[in-house]
Amino acid sequence: EIVLTQSPGTLSLSPGESATLSCRASQSVTSSYLAWYQHKPGQAPRLLIYGASSRATGIPDRFSGSGSGTDFTLTISRLEPEDFAVYYCQQYGSSPLYTFGQGTKLEIK
Amino acid sequence: EVQLVESGGGLVQPGGSLRLSCAASGFTVNTNYMTWVRQAPGKGLEWVSVIYSGGSTYYADSVKGRFTISRHNSENTVYLQMDSLRPEDTAVYYCARVRVTRMDVWGQGTTVIVSS
């Protein structure tokens, strides 16, 4: 079973700054199988990045993903007030088929 | 417009059953992979179950043998039958469309509370 560990648990930043969120896998993950989501309280999660680095439809270019193997990164540049949320990485693979990281909370400083 | 709307959540006693529904619009559920994901209070997202377009189904170990995913093609709806419910099944349950490796359309969720 692949375990995804996200860091930091909480990130406190101000609008206009850049955020770097990490997702580390316990085993190598195929890059095309790694996705990132944004989740705000009371709302549906939103797909941001798939295939480790491809932006989903309608996602601003302030959001970018990178990485390979066991280390993946979500970078958010020029933070906007609406970007403060919880972010999850997710991988597709063997049992269980889909695994999420525990999440990183991005909060306003 | 592509949309998913969940329903069927509520309060149920331990050991009880509940059936969640996920009505899709803007696309057909039987030509897509469809999944259920849950979020327990104060916790992160946890994958629960998936049904492939060909009909194969898969479950997380935590619900295997207790939950059943299915779909009704003419109603364009996906279901999650939940039996032998436990307090740890308390969560918001989300339905999502799956593009094999990622979940690209999500519903707003329905809340399940398992408590006596």
mmCIF file of C-alpha atoms in Angstrom:
data_model
loop_
_atom_site.group_PDB
_atom_site.id
_atom_site.type_symbol
_atom_site.label_atom_id
_atom_site.label_comp_id
_atom_site.label_asym_id
_atom_site.label_seq_id
_atom_site.Cartn_x
_atom_site.Cartn_y
_atom_site.Cartn_z
ATOM 1 C CA GLU A 1 0.000 0.000 0.000
ATOM 2 C CA ILE A 2 1.318 3.416 -0.998
ATOM 3 C CA VAL A 3 1.134 6.076 1.713
ATOM 4 C CA LEU A 4 1.186 9.753 0.760
ATOM 5 C CA THR A 5 2.605 12.154 3.356
ATOM 6 C CA GLN A 6 1.969 15.845 2.878
ATOM 7 C CA SER A 7 3.955 18.646 4.447
ATOM 8 C CA PRO A 8 3.647 21.005 6.097
ATOM 9 C CA GLY A 9 0.419 20.237 7.926
ATOM 10 C CA THR A 10 -0.419 23.932 8.033
ATOM 11 C CA LEU A 11 1.090 26.764 6.016
ATOM 12 C CA SER A 12 0.489 30.379 7.054
ATOM 13 C CA LEU A 13 1.074 32.927 4.314
ATOM 14 C CA SER A 14 -0.174 36.306 3.167
ATOM 15 C CA PRO A 15 -1.944 37.150 -0.094
ATOM 16 C CA GLY A 16 0.598 37.864 -2.795
ATOM 17 C CA GLU A 17 3.136 35.380 -1.444
ATOM 18 C CA SER A 18 3.949 31.997 -2.968
ATOM 19 C CA ALA A 19 3.123 28.619 -1.430
ATOM 20 C CA THR A 20 5.031 25.370 -1.830
ATOM 21 C CA LEU A 21 3.220 22.194 -0.760
ATOM 22 C CA SER A 22 4.935 18.819 -0.652
ATOM 23 C CA CYS A 23 3.604 15.304 -1.190
ATOM 24 C CA ARG A 24 5.944 12.391 -0.522
ATOM 25 C CA ALA A 25 5.050 8.810 -1.440
ATOM 26 C CA SER A 26 6.205 5.709 0.439
ATOM 27 C CA GLN A 27 6.925 4.053 -2.922
ATOM 28 C CA SER A 28 7.531 5.385 -6.397
ATOM 29 C CA VAL A 29 4.381 6.736 -8.063
ATOM 30 C CA THR A 30 3.894 6.952 -11.806
ATOM 31 C CA SER A 31 3.755 10.681 -12.515
ATOM 32 C CA SER A 32 0.675 10.350 -14.678
ATOM 33 C CA TYR A 33 -1.129 8.905 -11.661
ATOM 34 C CA LEU A 34 -0.599 11.856 -9.278
ATOM 35 C CA ALA A 35 -3.274 14.564 -8.799
ATOM 36 C CA TRP A 36 -3.875 17.566 -6.539
ATOM 37 C CA TYR A 37 -7.195 18.882 -5.204
ATOM 38 C CA GLN A 38 -8.369 22.014 -3.415
ATOM 39 C CA HIS A 39 -11.084 21.665 -0.770
ATOM 40 C CA LYS A 40 -12.921 24.458 1.000
ATOM 41 C CA PRO A 41 -15.331 23.889 3.938
ATOM 42 C CA GLY A 42 -18.842 23.099 2.789
ATOM 43 C CA GLN A 43 -17.816 22.817 -0.847
ATOM 44 C CA ALA A 44 -17.007 20.040 -3.257
ATOM 45 C CA PRO A 45 -13.320 19.260 -3.713
ATOM 46 C CA ARG A 46 -11.891 20.673 -6.952
ATOM 47 C CA LEU A 47 -9.365 19.000 -9.224
ATOM 48 C CA LEU A 48 -6.375 21.297 -9.754
ATOM 49 C CA ILE A 49 -3.568 19.231 -11.234
ATOM 50 C CA TYR A 50 -3.415 15.776 -12.833
ATOM 51 C CA GLY A 51 -0.535 13.815 -14.271
ATOM 52 C CA ALA A 52 1.634 15.603 -11.682
ATOM 53 C CA SER A 53 1.890 18.780 -13.777
ATOM 54 C CA SER A 54 -1.146 19.275 -16.032
ATOM 55 C CA ARG A 55 -3.675 21.892 -14.963
ATOM 56 C CA ALA A 56 -7.319 20.874 -14.981
ATOM 57 C CA THR A 57 -9.852 22.847 -17.004
ATOM 58 C CA GLY A 58 -10.308 26.396 -15.753
ATOM 59 C CA ILE A 59 -7.450 26.315 -13.242
ATOM 60 C CA PRO A 60 -5.381 29.535 -13.249
ATOM 61 C CA ASP A 61 -1.724 29.315 -14.236
ATOM 62 C CA ARG A 62 -0.806 30.458 -10.716
ATOM 63 C CA PHE A 63 -1.158 26.786 -9.833
ATOM 64 C CA SER A 64 1.610 24.481 -10.980
ATOM 65 C CA GLY A 65 2.648 20.935 -10.180
ATOM 66 C CA SER A 66 5.964 19.176 -10.481
ATOM 67 C CA GLY A 67 7.861 16.142 -9.315
ATOM 68 C CA SER A 68 8.432 12.491 -10.019
ATOM 69 C CA GLY A 69 9.109 9.210 -8.289
ATOM 70 C CA THR A 70 8.344 9.765 -4.615
ATOM 71 C CA ASP A 71 8.446 13.561 -4.362
ATOM 72 C CA PHE A 72 5.806 15.870 -5.773
ATOM 73 C CA THR A 73 5.150 19.577 -5.284
ATOM 74 C CA LEU A 74 2.220 21.917 -5.738
ATOM 75 C CA THR A 75 3.236 25.552 -6.111
ATOM 76 C CA ILE A 76 0.792 28.423 -5.871
ATOM 77 C CA SER A 77 2.234 31.770 -6.892
ATOM 78 C CA ARG A 78 0.786 35.181 -6.072
ATOM 79 C CA LEU A 79 -1.716 33.861 -3.515
ATOM 80 C CA GLU A 80 -5.232 35.203 -3.854
ATOM 81 C CA PRO A 81 -7.716 35.309 -0.923
ATOM 82 C CA GLU A 82 -9.733 32.483 -2.526
ATOM 83 C CA ASP A 83 -6.688 30.167 -2.534
ATOM 84 C CA PHE A 84 -6.773 29.627 1.227
ATOM 85 C CA ALA A 85 -8.111 26.109 1.642
ATOM 86 C CA VAL A 86 -6.993 22.536 2.288
ATOM 87 C CA TYR A 87 -4.985 20.830 -0.447
ATOM 88 C CA TYR A 88 -4.730 17.078 -1.025
ATOM 89 C CA CYS A 89 -2.522 14.985 -3.225
ATOM 90 C CA GLN A 90 -3.922 11.696 -4.547
ATOM 91 C CA GLN A 91 -2.455 8.730 -6.337
ATOM 92 C CA TYR A 92 -3.981 5.937 -8.394
ATOM 93 C CA GLY A 93 -2.501 2.498 -8.209
ATOM 94 C CA SER A 94 -2.750 -0.899 -6.619
ATOM 95 C CA SER A 95 -4.736 -1.692 -3.495
ATOM 96 C CA PRO A 96 -6.182 0.609 -2.441
ATOM 97 C CA LEU A 97 -6.909 1.934 -5.904
ATOM 98 C CA TYR A 98 -6.991 5.564 -4.818
ATOM 99 C CA THR A 99 -5.034 7.073 -1.933
ATOM 100 C CA PHE A 100 -5.128 10.614 -0.588
ATOM 101 C CA GLY A 101 -2.540 12.426 1.473
ATOM 102 C CA GLN A 102 -3.659 13.764 4.841
ATOM 103 C CA GLY A 103 -3.868 17.310 3.482
ATOM 104 C CA THR A 104 -2.120 20.654 3.920
ATOM 105 C CA LYS A 105 -4.119 23.561 5.293
ATOM 106 C CA LEU A 106 -3.167 26.858 3.692
ATOM 107 C CA GLU A 107 -4.255 29.650 6.017
ATOM 108 C CA ILE A 108 -4.058 33.413 5.924
ATOM 109 C CA LYS A 109 -1.262 34.825 8.053
ATOM 110 C CA GLU B 1 -23.835 21.476 -17.415
ATOM 111 C CA VAL B 2 -21.970 18.564 -15.869
ATOM 112 C CA GLN B 3 -23.265 18.058 -12.340
ATOM 113 C CA LEU B 4 -23.534 15.493 -9.543
ATOM 114 C CA VAL B 5 -26.106 15.692 -6.744
ATOM 115 C CA GLU B 6 -25.918 13.358 -3.757
ATOM 116 C CA SER B 7 -28.805 12.501 -1.472
ATOM 117 C CA GLY B 8 -29.852 9.921 1.079
ATOM 118 C CA GLY B 9 -27.701 10.863 4.041
ATOM 119 C CA GLY B 10 -29.053 11.028 7.559
ATOM 120 C CA LEU B 11 -28.869 9.730 11.114
ATOM 121 C CA VAL B 12 -28.760 5.962 11.541
ATOM 122 C CA GLN B 13 -28.073 3.670 14.495
ATOM 123 C CA PRO B 14 -25.003 1.445 14.603
ATOM 124 C CA GLY B 15 -25.693 -1.744 12.698
ATOM 125 C CA GLY B 16 -28.237 -0.018 10.488
ATOM 126 C CA SER B 17 -28.356 0.570 6.750
ATOM 127 C CA LEU B 18 -28.556 3.554 4.445
ATOM 128 C CA ARG B 19 -28.556 3.985 0.677
ATOM 129 C CA LEU B 20 -26.899 7.021 -0.856
ATOM 130 C CA SER B 21 -27.781 8.254 -4.337
ATOM 131 C CA CYS B 22 -25.739 10.303 -6.789
ATOM 132 C CA ALA B 23 -27.712 11.748 -9.702
ATOM 133 C CA ALA B 24 -25.648 12.811 -12.689
ATOM 134 C CA SER B 25 -26.478 15.325 -15.388
ATOM 135 C CA GLY B 26 -24.536 16.427 -18.436
ATOM 136 C CA PHE B 27 -22.918 13.015 -18.911
ATOM 137 C CA THR B 28 -23.823 9.341 -18.570
ATOM 138 C CA VAL B 29 -22.666 7.317 -15.568
ATOM 139 C CA ASN B 30 -22.488 4.017 -17.443
ATOM 140 C CA THR B 31 -19.739 5.267 -19.786
ATOM 141 C CA ASN B 32 -17.628 6.638 -16.968
ATOM 142 C CA TYR B 33 -15.911 5.436 -13.826
ATOM 143 C CA MET B 34 -17.801 6.690 -10.757
ATOM 144 C CA THR B 35 -16.548 6.767 -7.204
ATOM 145 C CA TRP B 36 -17.490 7.579 -3.617
ATOM 146 C CA VAL B 37 -15.091 9.437 -1.325
ATOM 147 C CA ARG B 38 -15.793 10.366 2.297
ATOM 148 C CA GLN B 39 -14.504 12.833 4.845
ATOM 149 C CA ALA B 40 -14.960 12.067 8.534
ATOM 150 C CA PRO B 41 -15.253 15.028 10.924
ATOM 151 C CA GLY B 42 -11.873 16.731 11.283
ATOM 152 C CA LYS B 43 -10.215 14.241 8.937
ATOM 153 C CA GLY B 44 -9.021 14.164 5.357
ATOM 154 C CA LEU B 45 -10.467 12.575 2.235
ATOM 155 C CA GLU B 46 -10.770 8.789 2.129
ATOM 156 C CA TRP B 47 -11.587 6.792 -0.986
ATOM 157 C CA VAL B 48 -14.496 4.376 -0.434
ATOM 158 C CA SER B 49 -15.498 2.613 -3.660
ATOM 159 C CA VAL B 50 -15.456 2.793 -7.465
ATOM 160 C CA ILE B 51 -17.531 1.304 -10.261
ATOM 161 C CA TYR B 52 -15.934 1.059 -13.676
ATOM 162 C CA SER B 53 -17.774 1.594 -16.944
ATOM 163 C CA GLY B 54 -17.559 -2.131 -17.572
ATOM 164 C CA GLY B 55 -19.275 -2.821 -14.241
ATOM 165 C CA SER B 56 -16.312 -3.947 -12.129
ATOM 166 C CA THR B 57 -16.409 -2.689 -8.566
ATOM 167 C CA TYR B 58 -13.708 -2.113 -5.966
ATOM 168 C CA TYR B 59 -13.760 -1.147 -2.304
ATOM 169 C CA ALA B 60 -11.531 0.197 0.430
ATOM 170 C CA ASP B 61 -10.698 -2.470 3.002
ATOM 171 C CA SER B 62 -12.550 -0.450 5.653
ATOM 172 C CA VAL B 63 -15.912 -0.954 3.902
ATOM 173 C CA LYS B 64 -15.414 -4.213 1.996
ATOM 174 C CA GLY B 65 -18.231 -6.650 2.655
ATOM 175 C CA ARG B 66 -20.479 -3.923 4.126
ATOM 176 C CA PHE B 67 -20.897 -1.384 1.302
ATOM 177 C CA THR B 68 -22.079 -2.026 -2.258
ATOM 178 C CA ILE B 69 -21.738 0.380 -5.175
ATOM 179 C CA SER B 70 -24.106 0.113 -8.109
ATOM 180 C CA ARG B 71 -25.663 2.195 -10.855
ATOM 181 C CA HIS B 72 -29.006 2.542 -12.586
ATOM 182 C CA ASN B 73 -28.332 3.450 -16.185
ATOM 183 C CA SER B 74 -31.795 4.686 -17.148
ATOM 184 C CA GLU B 75 -31.893 6.943 -14.076
ATOM 185 C CA ASN B 76 -28.269 8.005 -14.673
ATOM 186 C CA THR B 77 -27.654 7.480 -10.960
ATOM 187 C CA VAL B 78 -24.983 5.799 -8.865
ATOM 188 C CA TYR B 79 -25.794 4.287 -5.481
ATOM 189 C CA LEU B 80 -23.889 3.317 -2.367
ATOM 190 C CA GLN B 81 -25.701 0.760 -0.224
ATOM 191 C CA MET B 82 -24.220 0.912 3.266
ATOM 192 C CA ASP B 83 -24.991 -1.961 5.663
ATOM 193 C CA SER B 84 -23.725 -2.843 9.137
ATOM 194 C CA LEU B 85 -22.889 0.812 9.709
ATOM 195 C CA ARG B 86 -20.409 1.753 12.410
ATOM 196 C CA PRO B 87 -19.801 5.051 14.218
ATOM 197 C CA GLU B 88 -16.538 5.390 12.277
ATOM 198 C CA ASP B 89 -18.553 5.534 9.038
ATOM 199 C CA THR B 90 -19.807 8.964 10.112
ATOM 200 C CA ALA B 91 -18.710 11.346 7.363
ATOM 201 C CA VAL B 92 -19.657 13.546 4.476
ATOM 202 C CA TYR B 93 -19.909 11.271 1.434
ATOM 203 C CA TYR B 94 -18.983 12.697 -1.950
ATOM 204 C CA CYS B 95 -19.715 11.228 -5.338
ATOM 205 C CA ALA B 96 -17.256 11.947 -8.147
ATOM 206 C CA ARG B 97 -16.635 11.143 -11.795
ATOM 207 C CA VAL B 98 -13.301 9.468 -12.392
ATOM 208 C CA ARG B 99 -11.064 9.881 -15.409
ATOM 209 C CA VAL B 100 -9.219 6.635 -14.605
ATOM 210 C CA THR B 101 -6.552 8.237 -12.420
ATOM 211 C CA ARG B 102 -8.212 11.411 -11.149
ATOM 212 C CA MET B 103 -11.617 12.689 -10.014
ATOM 213 C CA ASP B 104 -12.667 15.594 -12.182
ATOM 214 C CA VAL B 105 -16.295 16.304 -11.216
ATOM 215 C CA TRP B 106 -17.538 16.204 -7.623
ATOM 216 C CA GLY B 107 -20.880 16.588 -5.922
ATOM 217 C CA GLN B 108 -21.523 18.744 -2.864
ATOM 218 C CA GLY B 109 -21.763 15.748 -0.545
ATOM 219 C CA THR B 110 -24.323 14.192 1.776
ATOM 220 C CA THR B 111 -23.843 13.724 5.516
ATOM 221 C CA VAL B 112 -24.104 10.366 7.237
ATOM 222 C CA ILE B 113 -24.159 10.180 11.045
ATOM 223 C CA VAL B 114 -23.993 6.781 12.725
ATOM 224 C CA SER B 115 -24.965 7.147 16.357
ATOM 225 C CA SER B 116 -27.304 5.725 18.956
#
